[in-house]
């Protein structure tokens, strides 16, 4: 696992999250939840890092204190997180030991066990054999907690939003005809860190026809005068919470028809932001953007869902998509990012993170939404 810094929140915050996970496990009828490294572990106890072949696992049961199973060589690192203050039972092991019996001992007598969705098959298969049960996904339980952000988490998302806005304000300095997408992206990446993130999670600079591919990232294409350029960027602030914001730029003067369509896109994005309130469904918010585009004859140009949840991971629940009847509640945080794509020609996307408040929605990204012109040469 990667090193961790000091926990972003005081220990009682993590204690409350663990308590809630245990209560949800009880309600769901799970006898234990096993959480491996990934966003769920980060959320529950502040321990970050990717999974490795050596097993680290948090074991939560409806009754009793959670146990963390951890390789002894990771112990100091894990103790430096909230784990050190939470009074968790620590079960450490060394190379040559079989760690799965430690999980079984912590779980106790079990019939139904859920695992976090980031726990790899490398551990799921031997663990299931050791426990003698068919493991289930604990995703519904863990999602329910993570989806509703508390005030401290929203403050971190707000901090991340301000940091990425500061980068967007500077994009016109770097976005010039004659430079490659990769050169512009390198300047942006440097600024993402300089403006308060600890990591760069992604930098998409899609110029000209590349903009028509929502998943294009960056290339050696030389940016030309008149290009429309999609810049979709994000990083994690020191607490681990993420930013994600897209603006569409034009180098010099845009084609008038493109400018008109982008103005419609800005209206569509605004309509979806305006639709955010407690009680609305995710599908209704998605439809608000989609309807504006459809009214302008652009329905077929919008190729993806309107948004995704965000927190300690960049993409998480709730997904703002057609058919998702999930009812929005205060504390949910997600992107609103409609786009329009014209294969072989150009594309555009506008993206803000929005938090559901008691009465509506709060936009966390405030950089200008309209097509922003950078000087042509
Ligand atoms: Zn994507
Ligand atoms: Zn994005
Ligand atoms: Zn996004």
PDB file of C-alpha atoms in Angstrom, residues 157-171 174 188-189 192 197 199-206 214 216-217 229-237 241-249 265 269 273 304 306-311 313-315 334-339 341 348-354 363-370 372:
ATOM      1  CA  UNK A 157     -15.485  18.594  -1.886  1.00  0.00           C
ATOM      2  CA  UNK A 158     -15.943  22.374  -1.816  1.00  0.00           C
ATOM      3  CA  UNK A 159     -12.189  22.788  -1.260  1.00  0.00           C
ATOM      4  CA  UNK A 160     -11.524  20.460  -4.205  1.00  0.00           C
ATOM      5  CA  UNK A 161     -13.999  22.404  -6.352  1.00  0.00           C
ATOM      6  CA  UNK A 162     -12.307  25.727  -5.623  1.00  0.00           C
ATOM      7  CA  UNK A 163      -8.892  24.237  -6.403  1.00  0.00           C
ATOM      8  CA  UNK A 164      -9.949  22.915  -9.810  1.00  0.00           C
ATOM      9  CA  UNK A 165     -11.777  26.183 -10.598  1.00  0.00           C
ATOM     10  CA  UNK A 166      -8.460  27.986 -10.033  1.00  0.00           C
ATOM     11  CA  UNK A 167      -6.878  25.714 -12.645  1.00  0.00           C
ATOM     12  CA  UNK A 168      -9.656  26.384 -15.171  1.00  0.00           C
ATOM     13  CA  UNK A 169      -9.172  30.114 -14.680  1.00  0.00           C
ATOM     14  CA  UNK A 170      -5.575  29.644 -15.852  1.00  0.00           C
ATOM     15  CA  UNK A 171      -6.245  27.351 -18.840  1.00  0.00           C
ATOM     16  CA  UNK A 174      -1.647  27.586 -21.919  1.00  0.00           C
ATOM     17  CA  UNK A 188      -2.506  21.816 -16.430  1.00  0.00           C
ATOM     18  CA  UNK A 189      -1.225  18.831 -14.433  1.00  0.00           C
ATOM     19  CA  UNK A 192      -3.607  20.960 -10.441  1.00  0.00           C
ATOM     20  CA  UNK A 197      -4.414  18.972  -4.904  1.00  0.00           C
ATOM     21  CA  UNK A 199      -2.553  14.129  -6.812  1.00  0.00           C
ATOM     22  CA  UNK A 200      -3.566  14.570 -10.439  1.00  0.00           C
ATOM     23  CA  UNK A 201      -6.271  12.013 -11.190  1.00  0.00           C
ATOM     24  CA  UNK A 202      -6.864  12.835 -14.874  1.00  0.00           C
ATOM     25  CA  UNK A 203      -6.246  15.521 -17.493  1.00  0.00           C
ATOM     26  CA  UNK A 204      -8.302  15.359 -20.681  1.00  0.00           C
ATOM     27  CA  UNK A 205      -7.472  17.843 -23.428  1.00  0.00           C
ATOM     28  CA  UNK A 206      -9.568  16.956 -26.488  1.00  0.00           C
ATOM     29  CA  UNK A 214     -15.868  11.516 -24.803  1.00  0.00           C
ATOM     30  CA  UNK A 216     -10.173  10.758 -25.602  1.00  0.00           C
ATOM     31  CA  UNK A 217      -7.500  11.799 -23.104  1.00  0.00           C
ATOM     32  CA  UNK A 229     -11.228  22.098 -26.973  1.00  0.00           C
ATOM     33  CA  UNK A 230     -12.764  20.057 -24.149  1.00  0.00           C
ATOM     34  CA  UNK A 231     -10.742  20.280 -20.920  1.00  0.00           C
ATOM     35  CA  UNK A 232     -11.900  17.785 -18.268  1.00  0.00           C
ATOM     36  CA  UNK A 233      -9.645  17.718 -15.200  1.00  0.00           C
ATOM     37  CA  UNK A 234      -9.530  16.537 -11.608  1.00  0.00           C
ATOM     38  CA  UNK A 235      -7.390  15.558  -8.674  1.00  0.00           C
ATOM     39  CA  UNK A 236      -7.604  14.619  -5.010  1.00  0.00           C
ATOM     40  CA  UNK A 237      -7.052  17.174  -2.253  1.00  0.00           C
ATOM     41  CA  UNK A 241     -11.703  13.909  -1.771  1.00  0.00           C
ATOM     42  CA  UNK A 242     -11.826  14.527  -5.513  1.00  0.00           C
ATOM     43  CA  UNK A 243     -12.484  17.354  -7.918  1.00  0.00           C
ATOM     44  CA  UNK A 244     -13.842  16.855 -11.450  1.00  0.00           C
ATOM     45  CA  UNK A 245     -14.769  19.757 -13.729  1.00  0.00           C
ATOM     46  CA  UNK A 246     -15.041  20.273 -17.476  1.00  0.00           C
ATOM     47  CA  UNK A 247     -15.060  23.465 -19.486  1.00  0.00           C
ATOM     48  CA  UNK A 248     -15.098  23.904 -23.238  1.00  0.00           C
ATOM     49  CA  UNK A 249     -12.751  26.442 -24.808  1.00  0.00           C
ATOM     50  CA  UNK A 265     -25.386  22.858 -23.954  1.00  0.00           C
ATOM     51  CA  UNK A 269     -26.381  21.875 -17.955  1.00  0.00           C
ATOM     52  CA  UNK A 273     -28.443  21.818 -11.962  1.00  0.00           C
ATOM     53  CA  UNK A 304     -23.676   9.297 -22.061  1.00  0.00           C
ATOM     54  CA  UNK A 306     -25.586  13.150 -17.153  1.00  0.00           C
ATOM     55  CA  UNK A 307     -23.413  12.471 -14.118  1.00  0.00           C
ATOM     56  CA  UNK A 308     -21.823  10.317 -11.434  1.00  0.00           C
ATOM     57  CA  UNK A 309     -21.361  10.555  -7.685  1.00  0.00           C
ATOM     58  CA  UNK A 310     -18.006  11.721  -6.328  1.00  0.00           C
ATOM     59  CA  UNK A 311     -16.182  11.513  -3.003  1.00  0.00           C
ATOM     60  CA  UNK A 313     -13.473   7.993  -5.567  1.00  0.00           C
ATOM     61  CA  UNK A 314     -14.042   9.936  -8.779  1.00  0.00           C
ATOM     62  CA  UNK A 315     -16.925   7.753  -9.978  1.00  0.00           C
ATOM     63  CA  UNK A 334     -22.481  14.219  -8.066  1.00  0.00           C
ATOM     64  CA  UNK A 335     -21.433  15.679 -11.381  1.00  0.00           C
ATOM     65  CA  UNK A 336     -23.763  17.303 -13.895  1.00  0.00           C
ATOM     66  CA  UNK A 337     -21.916  16.916 -17.186  1.00  0.00           C
ATOM     67  CA  UNK A 338     -23.974  16.804 -20.360  1.00  0.00           C
ATOM     68  CA  UNK A 339     -21.979  16.793 -23.589  1.00  0.00           C
ATOM     69  CA  UNK A 341     -20.404  15.040 -29.787  1.00  0.00           C
ATOM     70  CA  UNK A 348     -18.226  19.921 -26.053  1.00  0.00           C
ATOM     71  CA  UNK A 349     -18.970  19.123 -22.417  1.00  0.00           C
ATOM     72  CA  UNK A 350     -19.698  21.256 -19.342  1.00  0.00           C
ATOM     73  CA  UNK A 351     -19.295  19.711 -15.888  1.00  0.00           C
ATOM     74  CA  UNK A 352     -19.831  20.878 -12.327  1.00  0.00           C
ATOM     75  CA  UNK A 353     -20.075  18.998  -9.059  1.00  0.00           C
ATOM     76  CA  UNK A 354     -23.387  19.667  -7.308  1.00  0.00           C
ATOM     77  CA  UNK A 363     -22.861  24.071  -7.344  1.00  0.00           C
ATOM     78  CA  UNK A 364     -19.247  23.562  -6.265  1.00  0.00           C
ATOM     79  CA  UNK A 365     -17.675  24.741  -9.537  1.00  0.00           C
ATOM     80  CA  UNK A 366     -18.034  28.390 -10.416  1.00  0.00           C
ATOM     81  CA  UNK A 367     -15.594  29.019 -13.291  1.00  0.00           C
ATOM     82  CA  UNK A 368     -17.476  30.626 -16.218  1.00  0.00           C
ATOM     83  CA  UNK A 369     -19.598  28.075 -18.058  1.00  0.00           C
ATOM     84  CA  UNK A 370     -19.929  29.758 -21.443  1.00  0.00           C
ATOM     85  CA  UNK A 372     -14.291  30.677 -23.303  1.00  0.00           C
TER      86      UNK A 372
END
